[in-house]
XYZ file of C-alpha atoms in Angstrom:
660
model
C 38.943 -80.396 10.460
C 38.516 -80.504 7.205
C 41.090 -81.026 4.570
C 41.750 -78.544 2.823
C 42.783 -77.836 -1.066
C 44.932 -74.545 -2.039
C 44.008 -72.161 -4.958
C 45.071 -74.213 -8.126
C 47.198 -71.567 -10.481
C 45.334 -70.772 -13.687
C 45.952 -68.436 -16.503
C 44.829 -65.423 -14.497
C 41.893 -67.251 -12.178
C 41.923 -69.816 -9.632
C 39.745 -73.712 -9.646
C 36.972 -72.717 -7.013
C 35.741 -75.876 -4.861
C 31.324 -75.035 -4.696
C 29.851 -78.108 -3.662
C 26.589 -76.667 -4.840
C 26.251 -78.240 -8.388
C 23.237 -76.927 -10.699
C 23.381 -78.836 -14.193
C 21.370 -77.398 -16.806
C 19.566 -79.456 -19.040
C 20.957 -80.478 -22.521
C 19.528 -80.768 -26.225
C 18.425 -82.885 -28.607
C 17.389 -82.918 -32.760
C 16.451 -85.426 -35.084
C 13.695 -87.361 -34.269
C 13.705 -91.181 -32.932
C 10.699 -93.411 -33.726
C 9.735 -95.754 -30.472
C 8.243 -99.011 -31.343
C 5.737 -100.812 -29.323
C 7.050 -104.013 -29.028
C 10.193 -102.472 -26.720
C 9.613 -102.469 -23.128
C 9.238 -99.458 -20.735
C 12.417 -98.853 -19.064
C 12.382 -97.501 -15.400
C 10.296 -94.321 -14.702
C 12.263 -91.814 -13.187
C 11.083 -90.744 -10.010
C 12.543 -87.139 -10.315
C 9.066 -86.294 -12.671
C 6.211 -87.838 -11.166
C 2.941 -87.723 -13.218
C 0.289 -87.818 -11.697
C -3.434 -89.044 -12.574
C -5.683 -85.871 -13.310
C -9.079 -85.054 -12.173
C -11.037 -84.057 -15.930
C -11.810 -80.701 -16.145
C -8.585 -79.503 -15.152
C -6.006 -76.808 -16.546
C -2.412 -76.884 -17.727
C 0.182 -77.103 -14.689
C 1.950 -74.208 -14.274
C 4.153 -73.301 -17.005
C 7.293 -73.132 -15.398
C 9.413 -71.664 -18.190
C 12.038 -70.178 -16.547
C 12.510 -66.730 -17.210
C 14.746 -67.781 -20.601
C 14.991 -68.463 -24.293
C 13.793 -66.207 -26.860
C 11.634 -62.762 -28.019
C 8.681 -61.374 -29.430
C 8.825 -62.324 -33.099
C 7.397 -65.644 -34.625
C 10.607 -67.518 -35.460
C 9.491 -70.676 -36.433
C 11.337 -73.043 -38.679
C 9.484 -72.222 -41.637
C 11.881 -72.974 -44.512
C 11.688 -74.913 -47.926
C 11.890 -78.548 -47.174
C 9.717 -80.690 -49.606
C 12.746 -82.449 -51.023
C 14.561 -82.609 -48.215
C 15.014 -86.936 -46.488
C 14.624 -87.444 -42.954
C 15.793 -90.419 -40.913
C 14.671 -92.490 -38.299
C 16.183 -93.446 -35.418
C 14.895 -97.348 -34.208
C 15.574 -97.658 -29.942
C 15.809 -100.989 -29.244
C 14.866 -102.202 -25.688
C 17.659 -103.026 -24.599
C 18.983 -99.438 -25.546
C 15.643 -97.019 -24.261
C 17.183 -95.618 -21.237
C 20.731 -94.330 -22.600
C 18.652 -93.568 -26.116
C 16.204 -91.179 -23.895
C 19.774 -89.211 -21.851
C 20.948 -89.206 -25.901
C 18.430 -87.413 -27.231
C 17.693 -85.234 -24.390
C 21.259 -83.672 -24.962
C 20.630 -82.485 -28.665
C 17.651 -80.746 -27.941
C 18.453 -77.367 -30.148
C 14.946 -75.438 -29.505
C 12.937 -74.194 -26.549
C 10.908 -77.103 -27.444
C 10.188 -80.592 -29.444
C 7.307 -82.543 -31.307
C 6.282 -86.128 -29.563
C 3.833 -87.861 -31.685
C 1.967 -91.089 -30.812
C -0.074 -93.345 -33.185
C -0.335 -96.904 -33.045
C -0.431 -96.726 -36.959
C 3.104 -94.835 -37.217
C 4.193 -96.044 -40.520
C 7.622 -93.929 -41.902
C 7.530 -96.157 -45.393
C 4.112 -94.783 -46.255
C 4.181 -91.921 -48.584
C 1.586 -89.446 -46.672
C 3.379 -89.761 -42.882
C 7.053 -88.406 -44.619
C 5.086 -85.782 -46.023
C 3.630 -85.045 -42.833
C 6.924 -85.596 -41.508
C 8.333 -82.513 -43.843
C 5.299 -80.506 -42.751
C 5.908 -80.906 -38.947
C 10.102 -80.019 -39.696
C 9.373 -76.963 -41.409
C 8.727 -75.707 -37.759
C 10.570 -77.606 -34.929
C 14.318 -79.821 -35.579
C 13.159 -82.329 -32.766
C 10.648 -85.024 -33.255
C 9.700 -87.937 -31.662
C 7.880 -91.322 -33.096
C 6.068 -93.494 -30.525
C 3.674 -95.987 -31.229
C 3.715 -97.333 -27.536
C 1.479 -95.459 -24.600
C 4.140 -96.638 -21.807
C 7.218 -95.870 -23.885
C 6.204 -92.602 -24.450
C 4.865 -91.790 -21.166
C 8.365 -92.683 -19.986
C 9.485 -90.364 -22.553
C 7.343 -87.331 -21.346
C 8.081 -87.575 -17.547
C 12.019 -87.204 -18.761
C 11.877 -84.048 -20.650
C 13.187 -81.622 -18.850
C 13.982 -77.290 -19.596
C 11.962 -77.871 -22.636
C 8.194 -77.350 -24.116
C 6.933 -80.198 -25.368
C 3.548 -79.984 -28.042
C 2.318 -83.197 -28.356
C 0.124 -85.041 -31.681
C -1.649 -88.051 -30.635
C -4.601 -90.033 -32.566
C -8.083 -90.466 -31.007
C -8.485 -93.807 -29.666
C -4.703 -93.272 -27.778
C -4.877 -90.070 -26.749
C -8.310 -90.679 -25.354
C -6.158 -93.341 -22.939
C -3.365 -90.950 -22.543
C -3.887 -87.923 -21.481
C -5.405 -88.303 -18.510
C -1.979 -89.610 -17.917
C -0.445 -86.825 -18.654
C -1.872 -84.111 -18.161
C -0.204 -82.272 -15.380
C 3.170 -83.051 -16.565
C 4.535 -79.894 -16.401
C 6.452 -79.604 -19.473
C 3.441 -80.540 -21.915
C 2.595 -77.481 -23.421
C -0.052 -78.136 -25.608
C -1.813 -81.501 -27.385
C -2.827 -81.552 -31.038
C -5.715 -84.665 -31.327
C -5.324 -86.187 -34.951
C -8.242 -88.002 -36.207
C -9.816 -88.047 -39.137
C -13.355 -88.977 -37.516
C -13.525 -85.442 -35.215
C -16.655 -85.783 -33.897
C -15.949 -89.215 -32.362
C -13.414 -87.032 -30.039
C -14.488 -83.588 -29.387
C -16.582 -84.518 -26.799
C -13.891 -85.372 -24.277
C -11.102 -83.375 -25.494
C -12.853 -80.717 -24.692
C -12.570 -81.574 -20.736
C -8.895 -80.863 -20.845
C -7.119 -76.974 -21.032
C -4.161 -78.693 -22.587
C -6.100 -79.869 -25.329
C -6.215 -77.244 -28.468
C -8.794 -79.008 -31.109
C -9.384 -82.272 -32.816
C -7.894 -82.117 -36.469
C -8.379 -83.794 -39.467
C -5.085 -82.101 -41.622
C -1.348 -82.277 -39.906
C -1.560 -78.962 -42.103
C -4.324 -77.888 -39.746
C -1.661 -78.870 -36.718
C 1.056 -77.000 -38.110
C -0.780 -73.722 -38.560
C -1.524 -74.013 -34.738
C 2.323 -75.202 -33.482
C 3.168 -72.283 -35.246
C 1.633 -70.035 -33.129
C 2.155 -72.139 -29.887
C 6.197 -72.076 -30.754
C 5.974 -68.442 -31.396
C 4.320 -68.263 -27.972
C 6.605 -70.538 -26.122
C 9.964 -68.584 -27.807
C 8.445 -65.195 -26.510
C 8.234 -65.939 -22.515
C 11.685 -68.361 -22.613
C 13.585 -64.862 -22.867
C 15.977 -64.975 -20.416
C 16.022 -62.558 -17.352
C 18.108 -62.671 -14.359
C 16.705 -60.283 -11.150
C 19.030 -58.355 -8.492
C 17.190 -57.308 -5.755
C 17.753 -53.106 -4.724
C 19.637 -54.362 -1.498
C 22.108 -56.688 -2.986
C 22.665 -54.039 -6.069
C 23.207 -51.173 -3.235
C 25.244 -53.754 -1.342
C 27.191 -55.321 -4.037
C 28.459 -52.009 -5.678
C 29.425 -50.472 -2.048
C 32.790 -52.294 -1.395
C 35.253 -55.486 -1.528
C 33.207 -57.331 0.817
C 32.941 -61.458 -1.541
C 30.208 -61.976 0.260
C 28.276 -59.093 -1.740
C 29.186 -60.482 -5.019
C 28.496 -64.281 -3.525
C 24.335 -62.348 -3.313
C 24.264 -61.901 -7.113
C 22.453 -64.149 -9.294
C 25.065 -66.849 -11.192
C 22.808 -66.012 -14.743
C 23.217 -62.053 -14.295
C 27.311 -62.760 -13.460
C 27.306 -65.022 -17.051
C 25.590 -62.429 -18.790
C 28.027 -59.742 -18.226
C 31.056 -61.870 -18.868
C 29.518 -63.338 -21.354
C 28.825 -59.771 -23.193
C 32.376 -59.053 -22.580
C 34.189 -61.858 -24.219
C 31.926 -62.009 -27.152
C 32.631 -58.220 -28.061
C 36.275 -58.409 -27.397
C 37.211 -61.222 -30.063
C 37.526 -60.463 -32.935
C 37.561 -63.888 -35.286
C 36.902 -64.041 -39.175
C 33.107 -64.771 -39.727
C 34.365 -66.836 -42.817
C 36.812 -68.544 -40.295
C 34.048 -69.162 -38.152
C 31.534 -70.318 -40.057
C 32.558 -73.757 -40.862
C 32.890 -74.673 -37.137
C 29.511 -73.453 -36.605
C 28.105 -75.590 -39.787
C 29.703 -78.607 -38.511
C 28.069 -77.964 -35.062
C 24.812 -77.686 -36.988
C 25.110 -80.998 -39.178
C 25.708 -82.839 -36.355
C 22.632 -81.669 -34.193
C 20.667 -82.619 -37.601
C 19.598 -79.387 -39.009
C 18.312 -79.159 -42.205
C 20.755 -79.243 -45.043
C 18.483 -76.914 -46.701
C 18.740 -74.115 -44.073
C 22.220 -74.583 -43.846
C 23.189 -74.494 -47.426
C 21.454 -71.472 -47.485
C 22.873 -69.980 -44.927
C 26.677 -70.796 -45.885
C 26.247 -69.748 -49.279
C 24.473 -66.486 -48.494
C 25.564 -65.418 -45.222
C 27.104 -61.958 -46.580
C 24.246 -61.309 -48.579
C 22.329 -59.743 -45.880
C 22.758 -58.955 -42.810
C 22.720 -60.036 -38.989
C 19.290 -58.249 -38.069
C 17.770 -59.989 -41.439
C 19.549 -63.539 -40.495
C 18.157 -63.390 -36.798
C 14.086 -62.721 -37.756
C 14.473 -65.171 -40.495
C 12.274 -68.268 -39.405
C 14.775 -71.134 -39.294
C 16.973 -72.544 -36.934
C 19.179 -69.691 -36.117
C 17.060 -67.596 -33.845
C 16.034 -71.178 -31.818
C 19.457 -72.046 -31.558
C 20.948 -68.866 -30.568
C 18.178 -68.643 -28.202
C 18.089 -71.288 -26.714
C 22.187 -71.743 -25.933
C 22.090 -68.592 -24.195
C 19.235 -69.357 -21.999
C 20.739 -73.045 -20.928
C 24.766 -72.130 -20.866
C 25.016 -74.212 -23.635
C 28.504 -73.477 -23.796
C 29.511 -75.580 -26.900
C 26.630 -73.560 -29.111
C 27.152 -70.459 -27.642
C 30.908 -70.756 -28.615
C 29.898 -71.390 -32.282
C 27.849 -69.003 -32.287
C 29.836 -66.118 -30.730
C 30.705 -64.387 -34.354
C 26.854 -63.999 -34.921
C 26.072 -62.862 -31.292
C 29.050 -60.291 -32.480
C 27.873 -59.140 -35.658
C 24.000 -58.465 -34.328
C 25.260 -56.217 -32.108
C 27.434 -54.174 -34.172
C 25.048 -54.014 -36.373
C 22.477 -52.507 -33.624
C 25.369 -50.086 -32.833
C 25.435 -48.853 -36.883
C 21.810 -48.563 -37.080
C 21.455 -46.762 -33.665
C 23.977 -44.031 -34.886
C 22.159 -44.431 -38.248
C 19.069 -43.486 -36.151
C 19.945 -40.963 -34.219
C 17.829 -38.375 -35.690
C 14.666 -39.889 -34.056
C 16.186 -40.949 -30.716
C 16.761 -37.238 -29.631
C 14.481 -37.800 -26.874
C 13.114 -40.138 -23.898
C 11.027 -42.798 -25.950
C 8.609 -45.568 -24.766
C 8.240 -49.124 -25.609
C 6.578 -51.853 -24.865
C 6.633 -56.050 -23.930
C 3.919 -58.071 -23.389
C 4.343 -62.099 -22.173
C 3.465 -64.775 -19.361
C 5.890 -65.732 -16.729
C 5.760 -68.431 -14.064
C 4.584 -67.615 -10.814
C 7.795 -68.049 -9.303
C 9.606 -65.546 -11.782
C 7.202 -62.982 -11.218
C 7.938 -63.142 -7.328
C 11.659 -63.306 -8.025
C 10.643 -60.006 -9.708
C 8.009 -58.508 -7.772
C 10.369 -59.149 -4.760
C 13.359 -57.406 -7.253
C 11.585 -53.208 -7.340
C 13.893 -50.961 -6.816
C 16.863 -53.394 -8.684
C 17.478 -54.435 -11.590
C 16.404 -56.195 -14.707
C 18.674 -57.420 -16.806
C 17.404 -59.607 -20.325
C 20.003 -62.060 -20.738
C 19.034 -61.649 -24.628
C 18.405 -59.598 -27.413
C 14.930 -57.877 -26.339
C 12.076 -57.190 -29.300
C 10.593 -54.519 -27.975
C 7.424 -52.596 -29.540
C 6.731 -48.419 -29.543
C 3.167 -49.858 -30.070
C 1.475 -51.516 -27.038
C -1.221 -53.115 -28.820
C 1.310 -55.218 -30.191
C 2.639 -56.074 -27.018
C -1.113 -56.649 -25.717
C -1.845 -59.305 -28.101
C 1.357 -61.632 -26.515
C 0.372 -61.107 -23.475
C -3.316 -61.958 -23.662
C -2.594 -65.559 -26.280
C -0.080 -66.310 -22.768
C -3.336 -65.521 -20.345
C -5.246 -67.723 -23.095
C -2.887 -70.393 -23.250
C -2.251 -71.168 -19.577
C -4.123 -70.170 -16.684
C -1.740 -70.282 -14.133
C 0.589 -67.735 -15.340
C 1.400 -64.527 -14.539
C 0.855 -61.666 -17.673
C 3.271 -58.864 -17.643
C 3.641 -55.818 -19.293
C 6.677 -54.075 -19.175
C 6.526 -50.354 -19.701
C 10.079 -48.933 -20.912
C 11.176 -45.947 -20.638
C 14.398 -45.019 -22.782
C 16.830 -42.157 -22.370
C 18.926 -42.185 -24.824
C 20.907 -39.275 -23.058
C 21.198 -42.034 -19.706
C 23.108 -44.955 -21.621
C 26.136 -45.632 -23.969
C 25.427 -46.601 -27.499
C 28.354 -49.234 -27.692
C 27.094 -50.651 -24.567
C 23.211 -50.858 -25.027
C 22.483 -49.557 -28.352
C 19.297 -50.446 -29.518
C 17.734 -49.472 -33.512
C 14.214 -49.896 -35.201
C 14.757 -53.130 -37.091
C 11.366 -53.169 -39.284
C 12.913 -51.713 -42.820
C 16.295 -55.007 -41.892
C 13.975 -57.429 -40.245
C 13.172 -60.620 -43.018
C 9.763 -60.671 -40.823
C 8.762 -56.824 -40.508
C 6.841 -55.891 -37.116
C 4.684 -52.646 -36.348
C 7.846 -50.560 -35.161
C 9.999 -53.206 -33.605
C 13.079 -51.829 -31.415
C 15.550 -54.670 -30.627
C 18.002 -54.259 -28.669
C 21.457 -55.780 -27.590
C 22.112 -58.696 -25.220
C 22.266 -58.506 -21.758
C 19.908 -54.977 -21.273
C 19.607 -53.737 -18.159
C 16.871 -52.001 -16.397
C 15.677 -50.435 -13.360
C 12.686 -51.641 -12.118
C 10.402 -48.607 -10.514
C 6.685 -49.492 -10.483
C 4.577 -52.892 -10.368
C 0.793 -52.417 -9.777
C -2.267 -54.828 -10.742
C -4.352 -53.641 -13.510
C -8.140 -53.438 -12.674
C -9.852 -54.787 -15.099
C -7.967 -58.340 -15.047
C -6.249 -59.912 -11.690
C -3.499 -61.898 -13.539
C -1.619 -58.986 -15.436
C 0.756 -56.444 -14.097
C 2.049 -53.501 -15.586
C 5.856 -53.027 -14.882
C 7.395 -49.424 -15.402
C 10.765 -50.337 -16.276
C 13.884 -47.339 -16.809
C 16.614 -48.358 -18.989
C 20.072 -47.911 -17.435
C 23.835 -48.971 -17.856
C 27.289 -48.593 -16.874
C 26.937 -44.557 -17.135
C 25.289 -45.496 -13.786
C 27.821 -44.684 -11.482
C 25.914 -47.340 -9.282
C 25.766 -50.199 -12.005
C 29.024 -49.076 -13.303
C 31.265 -50.316 -10.200
C 29.036 -52.910 -9.631
C 30.100 -54.901 -13.155
C 33.649 -53.351 -12.474
C 33.489 -55.296 -8.997
C 32.015 -58.522 -11.700
C 34.585 -58.326 -14.021
C 37.777 -57.501 -11.645
C 36.809 -60.911 -9.618
C 36.658 -63.168 -12.752
C 39.083 -62.407 -14.673
C 41.718 -63.763 -17.064
C 41.659 -64.594 -21.270
C 38.550 -64.979 -23.294
C 37.026 -68.244 -22.833
C 39.062 -68.984 -19.646
C 37.008 -66.270 -17.393
C 33.694 -68.163 -18.088
C 35.213 -70.984 -17.023
C 36.334 -69.617 -13.796
C 33.022 -68.121 -13.405
C 31.367 -71.600 -13.384
C 33.343 -72.962 -11.892
C 32.953 -69.683 -9.100
C 29.210 -71.120 -8.670
C 29.577 -74.436 -8.902
C 28.220 -75.411 -12.431
C 30.566 -78.565 -13.267
C 28.951 -79.846 -15.632
C 28.848 -76.523 -17.674
C 32.491 -75.773 -16.840
C 33.001 -79.115 -18.091
C 31.241 -79.208 -20.916
C 33.683 -75.676 -21.853
C 36.639 -77.027 -21.495
C 36.345 -79.854 -23.385
C 35.655 -77.163 -26.532
C 38.858 -74.933 -25.608
C 40.818 -78.745 -25.121
C 40.059 -78.870 -29.119
C 41.423 -75.781 -30.008
C 44.250 -75.391 -27.335
C 47.455 -74.428 -29.576
C 50.292 -75.496 -27.373
C 51.289 -77.993 -24.342
C 51.211 -75.627 -21.989
C 47.074 -74.487 -22.440
C 46.432 -78.353 -23.039
C 48.266 -79.063 -19.526
C 45.791 -76.095 -18.245
C 42.744 -77.344 -19.533
C 43.407 -81.211 -18.281
C 43.964 -79.734 -14.968
C 40.752 -77.776 -14.514
C 38.813 -81.025 -16.276
C 40.885 -83.132 -13.295
C 39.318 -80.273 -10.739
C 35.661 -80.783 -11.585
C 36.017 -84.574 -11.957
C 37.621 -84.639 -8.513
C 34.540 -81.838 -7.685
C 31.659 -84.435 -9.114
C 33.650 -87.236 -6.724
C 35.046 -89.135 -10.124
C 38.104 -89.510 -8.390
C 39.837 -92.439 -10.874
C 38.907 -89.703 -14.211
C 40.224 -86.536 -11.635
C 43.748 -88.881 -11.631
C 43.880 -89.487 -15.185
C 43.596 -85.485 -16.138
C 46.126 -84.302 -12.757
C 48.557 -86.613 -14.483
C 48.160 -85.370 -17.832
C 48.511 -81.808 -16.132
C 51.207 -83.026 -14.073
C 53.611 -84.261 -16.720
C 53.575 -81.550 -18.796
C 54.338 -78.828 -15.490
C 56.940 -80.733 -14.559
C 58.897 -80.063 -17.814
C 58.356 -76.665 -18.283
C 58.077 -75.583 -14.382
C 61.348 -75.168 -12.403
C 61.205 -78.027 -9.517
C 60.537 -75.598 -6.611
C 57.536 -73.232 -8.356
C 54.881 -72.104 -6.458
C 52.724 -73.437 -9.498
C 53.663 -77.129 -8.537
C 53.202 -76.982 -5.676
C 50.199 -76.689 -5.578
C 49.056 -78.812 -8.287
C 51.204 -81.373 -5.898
C 48.750 -80.457 -3.393
C 45.577 -80.997 -5.372
C 46.714 -84.193 -6.141
C 47.513 -85.062 -2.518
C 43.458 -83.854 -1.725
C 42.392 -86.337 -4.343
C 44.531 -89.381 -3.194
C 43.370 -88.884 0.483
C 39.948 -88.412 -0.683
C 39.406 -91.912 -2.096
C 41.605 -93.405 0.570
C 45.464 -94.142 -0.540
C 46.946 -92.014 2.210
C 50.143 -93.298 0.850
C 49.809 -91.678 -1.939
C 48.613 -88.844 -0.622
C 51.173 -88.019 1.451
C 53.609 -89.070 -1.025
C 52.480 -85.416 -2.465
C 51.187 -83.483 0.132
C 55.255 -83.347 1.576
C 56.253 -82.692 -2.155
C 53.883 -79.292 -2.147
C 55.225 -78.820 1.562
C 58.704 -79.062 0.693
C 58.142 -76.259 -1.871
C 56.106 -73.679 0.086
C 58.828 -73.894 2.855
C 61.687 -72.891 0.091
C 59.349 -70.170 -1.620
C 56.838 -68.857 0.799
C 57.657 -66.618 3.677
C 56.820 -68.748 7.084
C 53.814 -67.058 8.233
C 52.474 -67.571 5.424
C 48.033 -69.088 5.436
C 49.017 -71.477 2.427
C 51.953 -73.066 4.272
C 49.136 -73.757 7.387
C 47.481 -75.658 5.369
C 49.874 -77.491 3.881
C 51.311 -78.608 7.605
C 47.260 -79.186 8.269
C 47.292 -81.358 4.357
C 49.944 -83.654 6.181
C 48.313 -83.958 9.519
C 45.575 -85.428 8.611
C 46.587 -87.950 6.789
C 49.240 -89.322 9.259
C 45.837 -89.689 11.669
C 44.066 -91.358 8.749
C 46.833 -93.726 8.941
C 46.816 -94.155 12.829
C 50.515 -92.404 12.758
C 48.934 -89.787 15.586
C 52.029 -88.407 17.163
C 53.770 -87.372 13.513
C 49.923 -85.984 13.058
C 50.047 -83.696 15.921
C 53.547 -82.663 15.243
C 51.990 -80.756 11.476
C 48.626 -80.204 13.265
C 49.987 -77.613 15.707
C 52.882 -76.558 13.360
C 49.635 -75.615 11.738
C 47.852 -74.315 14.359
C 51.354 -71.812 15.585
C 51.246 -70.152 11.973
C 47.187 -69.695 11.872
C 47.724 -68.246 15.353
C 49.804 -64.856 13.574
C 47.964 -65.167 10.773
C 44.778 -65.375 10.778
C 42.690 -61.952 11.872
């Protein structure tokens, strides 16, 4: 019999232990130089680099339906006068530094520069860095091949663009070409003819370049395509949609993709908060400064934010677009909370523009979006025919199919292992609510006007009608979609069920959902953020208890004990001695000590919980049965079998009455 943990009370929600752990990689910023005098750290075994045969194409581009939209949003602000700094990584700190940098990436991609002759003191090199940092935030420098390979192997969740000298590139490319996250390689050498022959043998190598400006020109297009194909999606098969909306069975909801539920709840939270933009600006600026975002761009954003619309800032080539899209893709809770006011403003502006443009939306229209998808994501899409597709980000489309075609063609040319998808979307304004799913033509409001671009709010949902392979290209598929929202009775029922299941106050709802689906790392990040803004002892005690439960679930028992103790110290002061909330807390602390093998302490807290349950609960309540079972099991572990039998029999009697 397993030791059971009863539910912990919270602000309208409960901590649920789920053994499925799905950490999402974090991000980094700045750039770091790695000296060739460092010794390479141990190579991580979870990202194998295979020696490649020549003429190999790129590895499967598994940008997991995440991140960005169709516009060219590369960071091209003026930074010529801006200074940059370099961090030197020592050999002893190598592995730690690699992990730390990954936790600060704020875009979907980073640039790695490998060259034995890197010298950041030289003026021409500083100018090259300035040009590159107009496009990317994260720029890592290496002079040693082994250090570079170790770093490439450790990156997960971001695309890598590699700049390499000709001599080191010829040696290194065969060793790294099949690294999945390595998107594109640029060879940088004055003597271009010396390296053109071998460079043509590798599909990821996009030319030999004699100037950094030539590389930057190609890099802008590459980052644009990376962002475009990385828009986060959720696929919900037809059967799951029907079952989820059919009845109260919890199992039906558990089959829903976690990302779909996140998108529903996050949008709900953002739109119900009404914080002042000016008040919210300072935390965002401070956060961006910590991420090494350009001071020039930050200054412009801070001082001129009210002079422009949210759509204009969203479409401007600067840090904001990439940071927003990456935060939504990776569930970066710190980024999501800091950017919440901007997301809300962008949604509100789309509402306003839609009302102003209502005369243009009297009848159904068709819009297009072309992109590349990994084979895995396309298979998920294909398996969901008749079900739902949610774009969990702001969605850029065009009324002109040729614009969408250019994107999908570029994607197919870039990577022979991806699937090209042309989304053909039917939009009937009469079947959706403009407050839930606003969309608008934004050319007149964009910092980069496109051809008849229509922008949809985040979490726009479509029915997947037809999926057909094009006769002219076996790698290109057309997907017919029809927009829908909560005006659809089935979708409305499903959405309401999600909201009812994940009830609570604002960000606490998101925390509850993360715990429900077993995303403990993300939940910890969120509660850390909530703790910074907690207004009273009760809120702090609640958050400390949540953090204790997370550490408990991660098997970090000493850390869990510290958080539980902080929480309990407050709750014992503010709750009555027989409050059932105290009982559940005692029970959880007892379980913690039980797992640690400290049976006498476990028994102490189990008995405290049991005393309250006996007073406050009906004699046949399931929680009372759990309490007796826990005491019986700890006695069993202590070798006191007669007492163990006594309490286990009490538990059995209650279960025989209360269980169906």
